[in-house]
Coordinates of C-alpha atoms in Angstrom, one line a residue:
M783 CA 0.0 0.0 0.0
I784 CA 1.3 3.5 -0.8
K785 CA 2.0 5.4 2.3
T786 CA 0.4 8.8 2.1
D787 CA 1.4 10.4 5.4
G788 CA 4.2 12.3 3.6
I789 CA 2.3 13.1 0.4
T790 CA 0.6 16.4 0.2
L791 CA -0.5 18.8 -2.6
T792 CA -0.5 22.5 -1.9
E793 CA -2.8 24.8 -3.9
V794 CA -0.7 27.6 -5.5
G795 CA -1.8 31.0 -4.3
R796 CA -4.3 30.1 -1.6
G797 CA -2.0 27.6 0.2
K798 CA -4.7 24.9 0.8
V799 CA -2.8 21.7 1.6
F800 CA -4.5 18.5 0.5
K801 CA -3.7 15.4 2.6
F802 CA -4.7 11.9 1.5
S803 CA -6.3 9.0 3.3
E804 CA -4.5 5.8 4.1
S805 CA -5.8 2.2 4.3
L806 CA -5.7 0.6 7.7
F807 CA -5.0 -3.2 7.9
I808 CA -6.3 -5.0 11.0
P809 CA -3.8 -7.8 12.1
N810 CA -4.8 -11.3 11.3
I811 CA -4.5 -12.4 15.0
Y812 CA -7.6 -10.2 15.8
E813 CA -9.6 -13.0 14.2
Y814 CA -8.8 -15.0 17.4
I815 CA -9.3 -12.3 20.0
A816 CA -12.5 -11.3 21.7
I817 CA -13.3 -8.0 23.3
N818 CA -15.4 -8.0 26.5
I819 CA -17.0 -4.6 27.0
F820 CA -18.1 -4.7 30.7
D821 CA -19.6 -1.2 30.5
L822 CA -20.5 1.1 27.6
K823 CA -22.2 4.2 28.9
I824 CA -23.4 6.8 26.4
S825 CA -24.5 10.2 27.8
V826 CA -26.2 12.7 25.4
K827 CA -25.4 16.1 26.9
S828 CA -26.8 18.1 24.0
S829 CA -27.6 17.8 20.3
T830 CA -23.9 18.4 19.7
F831 CA -22.1 16.8 22.6
V832 CA -22.0 13.1 23.6
S833 CA -19.9 11.5 26.3
F834 CA -18.7 7.9 26.4
K835 CA -17.3 5.6 29.2
I836 CA -16.0 2.2 28.2
K837 CA -14.6 -0.5 30.4
F838 CA -13.1 -3.5 28.5
N839 CA -10.5 -6.2 28.2
L840 CA -9.2 -8.5 25.5
K841 CA -9.5 -12.3 25.7
N842 CA -8.0 -15.2 23.8
N843 CA -10.8 -16.7 21.8
I844 CA -9.1 -20.0 20.8
E845 CA -7.9 -23.0 22.8
R846 CA -4.2 -22.4 22.4
Q847 CA -2.4 -19.6 24.2
I848 CA -1.8 -16.4 22.3
S849 CA 1.4 -14.6 23.1
K850 CA 1.7 -10.8 23.0
D851 CA 4.4 -11.2 20.4
E852 CA 1.9 -12.7 18.0
I853 CA -0.3 -9.6 18.4
Y854 CA 2.4 -7.1 17.9
Y855 CA 5.0 -8.7 15.7
S856 CA 3.5 -11.4 13.5
D857 CA 1.8 -8.7 11.4
N858 CA 4.3 -5.9 12.1
W859 CA 3.9 -4.5 8.5
K860 CA 0.5 -3.4 9.6
S861 CA 2.0 -1.1 12.3
D862 CA 4.5 1.6 12.6
D863 CA 7.6 1.8 14.8
T864 CA 5.6 2.5 17.9
N865 CA 4.0 -1.0 18.0
L866 CA 0.6 0.5 18.7
F867 CA -2.3 -1.4 17.2
P868 CA -6.0 -0.3 16.7
F869 CA -8.7 -1.2 19.1
L870 CA -11.6 1.2 18.4
Q871 CA -12.8 3.4 15.6
I872 CA -15.3 6.3 15.9
Y873 CA -17.4 7.3 12.9
T874 CA -19.1 10.7 12.9
L875 CA -19.4 11.6 9.2
G876 CA -16.6 14.1 9.6
A877 CA -18.9 16.4 11.8
G878 CA -17.6 15.3 15.2
E879 CA -14.2 15.6 16.9
V880 CA -13.1 13.2 19.7
V881 CA -12.0 15.3 22.7
N882 CA -11.3 15.0 26.4
I883 CA -9.7 11.6 26.2
K884 CA -8.7 9.7 29.3
F885 CA -7.3 6.2 29.0
L886 CA -6.4 4.2 32.1
K887 CA -4.9 0.8 33.0
S888 CA -5.2 0.0 36.7
D889 CA -5.9 3.7 37.5
C890 CA -2.7 4.7 35.7
N891 CA -2.6 6.8 32.5
L892 CA -1.8 4.7 29.4
D893 CA -0.1 5.9 26.2
Y894 CA -2.4 5.9 23.2
R895 CA -2.6 7.5 19.8
I896 CA -5.6 8.6 17.8
D897 CA -5.4 9.0 14.0
N898 CA -7.9 10.5 11.6
N899 CA -6.3 9.6 8.3
H900 CA -8.2 6.4 7.3
S901 CA -11.1 6.1 5.0
D902 CA -11.0 2.3 4.4
T903 CA -10.3 -0.3 7.0
W904 CA -9.3 -3.8 5.8
L905 CA -10.2 -6.8 8.0
P906 CA -7.9 -9.7 9.0
F907 CA -6.4 -11.8 6.1
S908 CA -6.8 -9.0 3.6
F909 CA -3.7 -8.6 1.5
I910 CA -2.2 -6.4 -1.2
K911 CA -0.1 -7.2 -4.2
N912 CA 0.8 -5.8 -7.5
E913 CA -1.3 -7.1 -10.4
I914 CA -1.8 -6.7 -14.1
I915 CA -5.0 -4.7 -14.7
D916 CA -7.2 -6.1 -17.5
I917 CA -9.5 -4.2 -19.7
N918 CA -12.7 -5.2 -17.8
D919 CA -11.4 -3.8 -14.6
K920 CA -10.4 -0.6 -16.3
K921 CA -14.0 -0.1 -17.4
K922 CA -15.5 -1.2 -14.1
Y923 CA -13.3 1.1 -12.0
N924 CA -13.1 3.9 -14.6
L925 CA -9.3 3.6 -14.8
P926 CA -7.1 5.4 -17.3
S927 CA -6.2 3.3 -20.4
N928 CA -2.5 3.4 -19.5
C929 CA -3.1 1.9 -16.0
N930 CA -1.7 -1.6 -16.8
F931 CA -0.1 -2.5 -13.5
A932 CA -1.2 -1.4 -10.0
P933 CA -1.4 -2.5 -6.3
V934 CA -4.6 -4.4 -5.7
T935 CA -6.1 -5.1 -2.3
H936 CA -8.2 -8.2 -1.7
G937 CA -10.5 -8.9 1.3
K938 CA -13.2 -7.4 3.4
F939 CA -13.3 -3.8 4.3
F940 CA -15.3 -0.8 5.7
V941 CA -15.5 2.5 4.0
G942 CA -15.8 5.7 6.0
K943 CA -13.8 8.4 7.6
N944 CA -13.1 7.7 11.2
S945 CA -11.0 8.4 14.3
T946 CA -8.9 5.3 15.2
F947 CA -7.6 4.6 18.8
Y948 CA -4.3 2.8 19.0
A949 CA -2.5 1.4 22.1
N950 CA -0.2 -1.4 23.2
L951 CA -2.7 -3.6 25.1
D952 CA -2.3 -6.8 27.1
L953 CA -4.7 -9.7 27.2
S954 CA -6.9 -10.2 30.3
I955 CA -6.2 -6.7 31.6
D956 CA -9.0 -4.3 32.3
Y957 CA -8.9 -0.9 30.7
D958 CA -11.0 2.3 31.2
L959 CA -11.5 4.7 28.3
T960 CA -13.5 7.9 28.5
F961 CA -14.0 10.5 25.7
D962 CA -16.4 13.0 24.3
I963 CA -17.6 13.6 20.8
E964 CA -18.0 17.3 20.1
Y965 CA -19.9 18.0 16.9
N966 CA -19.1 21.2 14.9
K967 CA -22.7 21.7 13.8
T968 CA -26.3 20.5 14.5
S969 CA -26.6 17.2 12.5
T970 CA -29.7 16.1 10.6
V971 CA -30.5 12.9 8.8
D972 CA -33.4 12.9 6.4
N973 CA -34.2 16.5 7.7
K974 CA -34.6 15.2 11.2
L975 CA -32.6 16.3 14.2
C976 CA -30.1 13.5 14.8
I977 CA -26.9 12.5 16.5
P978 CA -25.0 10.0 14.3
F979 CA -22.1 8.0 15.5
G980 CA -20.6 4.6 14.8
L981 CA -18.4 2.4 17.0
M982 CA -16.2 -0.3 15.5
F983 CA -14.3 -2.7 17.7
P984 CA -12.0 -4.5 15.2
F985 CA -12.3 -8.0 16.7
K986 CA -14.2 -11.1 15.5
L987 CA -16.2 -11.5 18.7
V988 CA -17.6 -8.5 20.6
N989 CA -19.4 -9.0 23.9
F990 CA -21.4 -6.2 25.6
H991 CA -22.1 -6.9 29.2
N992 CA -23.7 -3.6 30.1
Y993 CA -24.8 -1.2 27.4
S994 CA -26.6 1.9 28.7
Y995 CA -27.4 5.5 27.9
S996 CA -28.6 8.7 29.5
I997 CA -29.9 12.0 28.1
V998 CA -30.4 15.5 29.5
E999 CA -33.9 16.5 30.6
D1000 CA -34.7 18.9 27.8
L1001 CA -34.0 16.4 25.1
E1002 CA -35.7 13.1 24.3
I1003 CA -34.7 10.2 22.0
K1004 CA -37.4 9.4 19.5
D1005 CA -38.8 5.9 19.3
T1006 CA -37.7 5.9 15.6
S1007 CA -34.0 5.9 16.6
L1008 CA -31.9 3.1 15.2
I1009 CA -28.9 1.0 15.9
Q1010 CA -27.5 -0.4 12.7
L1011 CA -25.0 -3.2 12.2
L1012 CA -23.1 -2.1 9.1
L1013 CA -21.5 -5.0 7.3
P1014 CA -18.2 -4.9 5.3
F1015 CA -17.6 -4.8 1.6
D1016 CA -16.1 -8.0 0.2
E1017 CA -14.3 -7.2 -3.1
K1018 CA -10.9 -6.1 -4.4
K1019 CA -9.8 -2.5 -4.6
I1020 CA -7.4 -1.1 -7.2
N1021 CA -5.2 1.5 -5.7
C1022 CA -4.6 3.9 -8.6
F1023 CA -5.8 7.2 -7.0
L1024 CA -5.1 9.1 -3.8
E1025 CA -8.3 10.1 -1.9
P1026 CA -8.3 13.7 -0.4
L1027 CA -8.8 13.4 3.4
E1028 CA -10.7 16.5 4.4
N1029 CA -13.6 16.0 2.0
D1030 CA -13.8 12.2 2.7
N1031 CA -16.8 12.6 5.1
Y1032 CA -18.9 9.6 4.4
L1033 CA -19.8 6.1 5.8
S1034 CA -21.1 3.4 3.5
S1035 CA -21.9 -0.2 3.7
P1036 CA -23.1 -2.8 1.1
S1037 CA -25.7 -4.1 3.6
L1038 CA -26.9 -3.4 7.1
I1039 CA -29.2 -4.7 9.8
N1040 CA -31.5 -2.2 11.5
Y1041 CA -32.7 -2.5 15.1
N1042 CA -34.9 -0.2 17.0
F1043 CA -32.8 1.6 19.6
F1044 CA -35.2 0.8 22.4
N1045 CA -35.3 -2.9 21.6
I1046 CA -31.6 -3.4 22.2
E1047 CA -31.0 -5.1 25.5
N1048 CA -28.1 -4.1 27.8
Q1049 CA -26.4 -7.4 27.1
F1050 CA -25.7 -8.6 23.6
H1051 CA -22.9 -9.8 21.3
Y1052 CA -22.0 -10.2 17.7
D1053 CA -19.5 -12.6 16.1
N1054 CA -18.8 -10.9 12.9
Y1055 CA -17.0 -7.7 12.0
C1056 CA -19.4 -4.7 11.8
I1057 CA -19.8 -1.1 12.7
L1058 CA -22.3 -0.5 15.5
N1059 CA -23.9 2.6 14.0
H1060 CA -26.3 4.9 16.0
L1061 CA -28.9 7.2 14.6
L1062 CA -30.4 8.9 17.6
Y1063 CA -33.3 11.1 16.5
L1064 CA -34.1 13.8 19.0
N1065 CA -37.4 15.3 20.2
N1066 CA -37.0 18.9 21.0
N1067 CA -39.9 21.2 21.8
D1068 CA -38.1 24.3 20.8
S1069 CA -39.2 25.7 17.4
S1070 CA -35.7 26.8 16.6
I1071 CA -32.5 25.1 17.7
V1072 CA -29.3 27.2 17.5
N1073 CA -25.8 25.9 17.9
V1074 CA -22.7 28.2 17.8
N1075 CA -19.4 26.6 17.0
F1076 CA -16.4 28.8 17.9
G1077 CA -13.3 28.1 15.9
K1078 CA -10.2 26.5 17.6
F1079 CA -7.7 28.9 16.1
P1080 CA -6.5 32.3 17.4
I1081 CA -7.2 35.4 15.4
F1082 CA -4.1 36.3 13.4
S1083 CA -5.0 39.9 12.6
S1084 CA -2.3 40.4 10.0
I1085 CA -4.0 37.9 7.6
Y1086 CA -7.5 37.6 9.1
D1087 CA -9.5 39.6 6.5
S1088 CA -7.6 38.3 3.5
F1089 CA -7.8 34.7 4.7
N1090 CA -11.5 34.9 5.2
K1091 CA -12.1 36.5 1.8
V1092 CA -9.9 34.0 0.0
Y1093 CA -11.7 31.1 1.6
D1094 CA -15.1 32.7 1.6
N1095 CA -15.4 32.5 5.4
F1096 CA -15.1 28.7 5.3
Y1097 CA -12.6 28.8 8.2
S1098 CA -14.2 31.7 10.0
P1099 CA -13.9 32.1 13.7
L1100 CA -17.5 31.1 14.3
A1101 CA -20.3 29.2 12.7
V1102 CA -24.0 29.4 13.6
S1103 CA -26.2 26.3 12.9
I1104 CA -29.9 26.9 12.9
F1105 CA -32.4 24.0 12.8
N1106 CA -35.9 25.2 12.0
N1107 CA -38.1 22.7 13.9
T1108 CA -41.4 23.9 12.2
P1109 CA -42.8 23.4 8.7
Q1110 CA -42.7 27.1 7.7
T1111 CA -39.7 29.0 6.4
K1112 CA -38.3 31.4 9.1
K1113 CA -36.3 34.6 9.0
Y1114 CA -33.6 35.0 11.6
I1115 CA -31.2 37.9 12.5
I1116 CA -27.6 37.1 13.3
E1117 CA -25.4 39.6 15.0
A1118 CA -21.7 39.2 15.9
S1119 CA -18.8 41.3 16.9
M1120 CA -15.4 41.1 18.6
Y1121 CA -15.2 43.4 21.6
D1122 CA -13.2 46.6 20.8
L1123 CA -11.8 45.0 17.6
S1124 CA -14.4 44.6 14.9
F1125 CA -17.3 46.2 13.3
K1126 CA -20.7 44.8 14.1
Y1127 CA -21.8 42.0 11.8
E1128 CA -25.5 41.8 11.1
S1129 CA -27.4 39.6 8.6
E1130 CA -30.8 38.3 7.8
V1131 CA -31.0 34.6 7.0
F1132 CA -33.8 32.3 6.0
V1133 CA -34.1 28.6 7.0
E1134 CA -36.7 26.4 5.4
G1135 CA -39.0 24.2 7.5
F1136 CA -37.3 21.1 9.1
K1137 CA -34.0 22.1 7.6
C1138 CA -30.7 23.0 9.2
E1139 CA -28.4 25.7 7.8
T1140 CA -24.9 26.7 8.9
F1141 CA -23.7 30.2 8.5
N1142 CA -19.9 31.0 8.7
I1143 CA -19.3 34.4 10.1
A1144 CA -16.1 36.6 10.2
P1145 CA -16.7 40.1 11.6
Q1146 CA -14.6 42.7 9.8
L1147 CA -11.8 44.0 11.9
I1148 CA -11.3 47.8 12.4
D1149 CA -7.9 48.8 11.0
D1150 CA -7.1 51.4 13.7
K1151 CA -8.0 48.9 16.5
V1152 CA -5.8 46.2 14.9
K1153 CA -2.8 48.6 14.4
S1154 CA -3.0 49.6 18.1
L1155 CA -2.3 46.0 19.2
S1156 CA 1.3 45.7 20.3
S1157 CA 1.2 42.3 21.8
N1158 CA -1.0 39.2 22.1
C1159 CA -4.3 39.8 23.9
E1160 CA -7.6 38.1 24.5
K1161 CA -10.8 39.4 23.1
N1162 CA -14.4 38.3 23.5
I1163 CA -16.4 37.5 20.4
N1164 CA -20.2 37.6 20.9
V1165 CA -23.0 36.2 18.7
K1166 CA -26.7 36.8 19.0
V1167 CA -29.6 35.2 17.1
Y1168 CA -33.0 36.8 17.0
Y1169 CA -36.4 35.4 15.7
K1170 CA -39.2 38.0 15.5
D1171 CA -37.2 40.4 17.7
K1172 CA -36.8 37.8 20.4
L1173 CA -33.3 36.8 21.4
I1174 CA -33.1 33.0 21.1
C1175 CA -29.3 32.6 21.4
N1176 CA -26.6 34.7 23.1
K1177 CA -23.1 33.1 23.2
T1178 CA -19.7 34.6 24.0
N1179 CA -16.2 33.1 23.6
L1180 CA -12.7 34.3 24.4
F1181 CA -10.2 34.4 21.5
L1182 CA -6.5 34.9 21.5
V1183 CA -5.6 37.7 19.1
Y1184 CA -2.2 38.3 17.6
P1185 CA -1.0 41.8 16.5
N1186 CA -0.8 42.6 12.8
N1187 CA 3.0 42.2 12.5
I1188 CA 2.8 38.5 13.5
F1189 CA 2.8 36.0 10.7
I1190 CA 2.0 32.3 11.0
E1191 CA 3.4 29.9 8.5
K1192 CA 0.9 27.0 8.8
I1193 CA -2.1 25.8 10.8
S1194 CA -3.9 22.5 11.0
N1195 CA -6.9 21.3 12.9
N1196 CA -6.9 18.9 15.9
R1197 CA -7.9 16.1 13.6
K1198 CA -4.8 16.8 11.4
D1199 CA -7.0 16.2 8.3
F1200 CA -6.5 19.7 6.9
E1201 CA -3.7 22.2 6.7
I1202 CA -3.3 25.7 5.4
D1203 CA 0.1 27.0 4.3
F1204 CA 0.1 30.7 4.8
R1205 CA 3.4 31.5 3.1
S1206 CA 1.6 33.0 0.1
F1207 CA 0.0 35.5 2.5
L1208 CA 3.4 37.2 3.0
A1209 CA 2.2 39.1 -0.1
K1210 CA 0.2 41.2 2.5
W1211 CA 3.5 42.6 3.7
I1212 CA 4.5 43.7 0.2
T1213 CA 3.1 47.2 0.0
P1214 CA 4.0 49.0 -3.2
N1215 CA 1.7 52.0 -2.6
C1216 CA 3.1 53.2 0.7
K1217 CA 4.8 56.6 0.8
E1218 CA 8.1 55.2 1.9
V1219 CA 8.3 53.1 -1.3
D1220 CA 7.3 56.2 -3.3
K1221 CA 10.2 58.1 -1.8
I1222 CA 12.7 55.2 -2.5
I1223 CA 11.7 55.1 -6.2
S1224 CA 11.7 58.9 -6.4
D1225 CA 15.3 59.0 -5.0
A1226 CA 16.3 56.2 -7.4
T1227 CA 15.0 58.0 -10.5
K1228 CA 16.7 61.3 -9.9
N1229 CA 19.6 60.4 -12.2
M1230 CA 17.9 58.1 -14.7
D1231 CA 14.7 57.4 -16.6
M1232 CA 12.6 54.7 -14.9
P1233 CA 9.3 54.5 -16.7
G1234 CA 8.4 51.1 -15.3
N1235 CA 6.8 48.2 -17.2
V1236 CA 9.4 48.1 -19.8
S1237 CA 10.9 45.1 -21.5
N1238 CA 14.5 46.1 -22.2
Q1239 CA 16.7 43.9 -20.0
N1240 CA 19.4 46.4 -19.4
I1241 CA 17.0 49.2 -18.4
I1242 CA 15.1 46.9 -16.0
E1243 CA 18.3 45.7 -14.3
S1244 CA 19.5 49.3 -14.0
Q1245 CA 16.2 50.0 -12.2
I1246 CA 16.8 47.1 -9.8
K1247 CA 20.4 48.1 -9.2
N1248 CA 19.4 51.7 -8.5
I1249 CA 16.9 50.6 -5.9
Y1250 CA 19.5 48.3 -4.3
D1251 CA 22.1 51.2 -4.2
I1252 CA 19.6 53.7 -2.8
L1253 CA 18.9 51.2 0.1
S1254 CA 22.6 50.8 0.8
E1255 CA 22.1 52.7 4.1
M1256 CA 19.9 49.8 5.4
K1257 CA 21.5 47.6 8.0
Y1258 CA 21.1 43.9 8.4
A1259 CA 19.8 43.2 11.9
I1260 CA 20.5 39.7 13.3
R1261 CA 17.4 38.5 15.0
S1262 CA 15.3 35.4 14.8
T1263 CA 13.0 35.2 11.9
S1264 CA 10.7 32.8 13.7
F1265 CA 9.8 31.6 17.1
A1266 CA 7.5 28.9 18.7
E1267 CA 4.6 30.2 20.6
G1268 CA 2.3 27.5 22.1
Q1269 CA 1.4 25.1 19.3
Y1270 CA 2.1 27.7 16.6
H1271 CA 5.3 28.6 14.8
T1272 CA 5.1 32.4 14.3
Q1273 CA 7.3 35.2 12.9
R1274 CA 7.4 38.9 13.8
I1275 CA 7.7 40.7 10.5
N1276 CA 8.1 44.5 10.0
Y1277 CA 6.1 46.2 7.2
P1278 CA 8.3 47.9 4.6
K1279 CA 7.4 51.4 6.0
D1280 CA 8.7 50.3 9.4
T1281 CA 11.8 48.7 8.0
Y1282 CA 12.6 51.8 6.1
S1283 CA 12.0 54.0 9.1
L1284 CA 14.2 51.8 11.3
K1285 CA 16.9 51.7 8.6
S1286 CA 17.4 48.0 9.5
G1287 CA 15.8 44.6 9.2
N1288 CA 16.4 40.9 9.0
C1289 CA 16.4 38.9 5.8
I1290 CA 12.6 38.8 5.4
D1291 CA 12.1 42.4 6.4
L1292 CA 14.6 43.7 3.8
S1293 CA 13.4 41.3 1.1
L1294 CA 9.9 42.5 1.5
L1295 CA 11.0 46.1 1.3
L1296 CA 12.9 45.4 -2.0
A1297 CA 9.9 43.4 -3.3
S1298 CA 7.6 46.3 -2.6
C1299 CA 9.8 48.6 -4.7
F1300 CA 10.0 46.1 -7.5
E1301 CA 6.2 45.6 -7.5
A1302 CA 5.7 49.3 -7.6
L1303 CA 7.8 49.3 -10.8
K1304 CA 5.5 46.5 -12.2
L1305 CA 8.3 44.0 -12.2
S1306 CA 7.7 40.2 -12.0
T1307 CA 8.6 39.8 -8.3
Y1308 CA 9.3 36.7 -6.2
I1309 CA 10.2 35.9 -2.6
Y1310 CA 12.3 32.8 -2.0
L1311 CA 12.0 31.1 1.4
I1312 CA 14.6 28.6 2.4
P1313 CA 15.3 27.1 5.9
G1314 CA 16.0 30.1 8.2
H1315 CA 16.4 32.6 5.4
A1316 CA 14.7 34.6 2.6
F1317 CA 15.8 36.5 -0.5
V1318 CA 14.1 38.2 -3.4
G1319 CA 14.1 37.7 -7.2
V1320 CA 12.9 39.4 -10.3
K1321 CA 12.1 37.7 -13.6
I1322 CA 13.3 40.1 -16.3
N1323 CA 12.3 37.9 -19.2
D1324 CA 11.6 34.3 -19.9
S1325 CA 15.3 33.4 -20.1
Y1326 CA 16.8 35.8 -17.5
S1327 CA 16.1 36.4 -13.8
V1328 CA 18.1 38.1 -11.1
Y1329 CA 18.2 37.1 -7.4
I1330 CA 19.2 39.5 -4.6
E1331 CA 20.6 38.8 -1.2
S1332 CA 19.2 41.7 0.9
T1333 CA 21.3 41.0 4.0
V1334 CA 24.4 42.5 2.3
L1335 CA 22.9 45.8 1.6
G1336 CA 25.5 48.5 2.2
K1337 CA 28.2 45.9 2.6
K1338 CA 28.6 44.4 -0.9
E1339 CA 28.0 45.7 -4.4
Y1340 CA 24.8 44.8 -6.3
Y1341 CA 26.4 42.2 -8.5
E1342 CA 28.1 40.5 -5.5
S1343 CA 24.7 40.3 -3.9
C1344 CA 23.3 38.7 -7.0
E1345 CA 26.0 36.1 -7.0
I1346 CA 25.3 35.1 -3.3
A1347 CA 21.6 34.8 -3.9
R1348 CA 22.1 32.9 -7.2
E1349 CA 24.1 30.2 -5.3
K1350 CA 21.3 29.8 -2.8
Y1351 CA 18.7 29.7 -5.6
D1352 CA 20.6 26.9 -7.4
K1353 CA 20.9 24.9 -4.1
Y1354 CA 17.3 25.1 -3.2
F1355 CA 15.4 25.7 -6.4
V1356 CA 15.2 24.5 -10.0
D1357 CA 13.1 26.0 -12.8
N1358 CA 11.6 28.3 -10.2
Q1359 CA 10.3 25.4 -8.2
P1360 CA 11.6 24.2 -4.8
R1361 CA 13.6 21.1 -4.7
D1362 CA 11.8 19.9 -1.5
N1363 CA 9.0 20.9 0.9
N1364 CA 11.4 22.9 3.1
S1365 CA 11.6 25.7 0.5
F1366 CA 8.9 27.9 -1.0
V1367 CA 8.5 30.3 -3.9
L1368 CA 6.1 33.2 -3.4
D1369 CA 5.0 34.3 -6.9
L1370 CA 3.6 37.8 -6.2
S1371 CA 1.5 37.8 -9.4
I1372 CA -0.3 34.5 -8.4
A1373 CA -0.8 35.9 -4.8
R1374 CA -2.5 39.0 -6.2
K1375 CA -4.7 36.9 -8.5
S1376 CA -5.7 34.8 -5.5
N1377 CA -7.0 38.1 -3.9
I1378 CA -4.1 38.5 -1.4
F1379 CA -3.6 42.2 -1.5
P1380 CA -1.3 44.7 0.2
A1381 CA -2.0 45.7 3.8
N1382 CA -3.5 49.2 4.2

């Protein structure tokens, strides 16, 4: 099987990083192990929050003794170097996140891992091998005509995005696992308010000794609620394509067995691999059910507005889900604001009867308020929802806010199934229209004609050299270009006007100042990022580019600077593409086309 944990695709311009799902193979020895679940307690705390308590152990299910070595080493190709193996999968259709995990062995915390990168799970005795692909399979699986040889997986498997628990477990030892599922929106199935979740214990025999549930007083589980035993597929799979992970939010089965939720006894078992899927339909007397999901990321004010415009608020700091629990279409008013930081957001929204709609909201920041921030601070964000002038929801949450000279390189969610690479957003710091850049260009043009947007190679390079020479008074300041802050890797970056005023800067500050001047002259400008360093480049024509090392301003002549930068370019780049993922090319023209514009 192709490992995908190191394979990503990054969208040029916006920086969206696409990760890909992997296949999970259950060890063959699991065929001979039973799991005894002494207690499974499900507590429905709200329509978007469910708690679980599980007490269990593993037992040998055959006459001969099974050693631990058989569990962890006989199928070691199905594990990684940690020797952790799966024992539970949680399916929530991508809408829920497993949080607040506590895993105990004899009242002591136990090491575990949880992965969210699987969309297909292969049962014991499945295998994979390279095979010739015949014409019938090409038609059946819609494969390209030149796909003649590919890895093919045979066996039984489940299809669905999930969260998988891993641990190093012993036989005949009791374990206690508690966790919560937090849903990021109100869920509906067939236009009915519902909490969906599936549990898959990857063992041949699963014994439930005490299955129970509880629910808060203001909610009621409908008598139409179901428990489903989802059965596996049994067919081969040709592995020619990578499957994007973030959008892989589904759960499917070729066949299933439905049981009424209230007809399930507290003791039962099944002796075949299946997903114990729950569809808990809820009674709620409220005519409108509102859920507010606050984002998990801080507010990075430097890129906040651009980021939300580029992604059409998809990753906004808050999302409001409204379920209209009546047959008539309703109009709601949503208001939101960040205290002392944003304008007031207000919008009329309409939700059809027995439908749920989610609205992503990103209040616009006030420039003067953002510029006044000198350090990290916490700000309250408040959201209110009205129906017919009646306040039906009022929620407040505290957010960490970073000042507008702080840049973050990447973020990913807790599930690790999506990532954004923000390096293209450095284009915000390239400000060709500021008065300091105007002055630099004015000083550089005193003794020569610099019309801009010209094609003559000598004239263009003379422009570049004059800019470099005018900035010879700038000093290179040795300071860290980046630092770790909590879980984020951030950088403090000066805007060109501040770099010019200080007459000094580090490599990224000085490169952004030069790039601002070059963009003002309508030159094809690039920023090159390599480990711990940055330099600038200009494409003069299709066959000739210059690269400039900004840290030697005032110390070395222009052409020496170009030689230094050229050596770094040749080491880390080829044909204007990075040689590996540790380097990056910021093409300013692509950033502008992606709606990443200069800061005000």
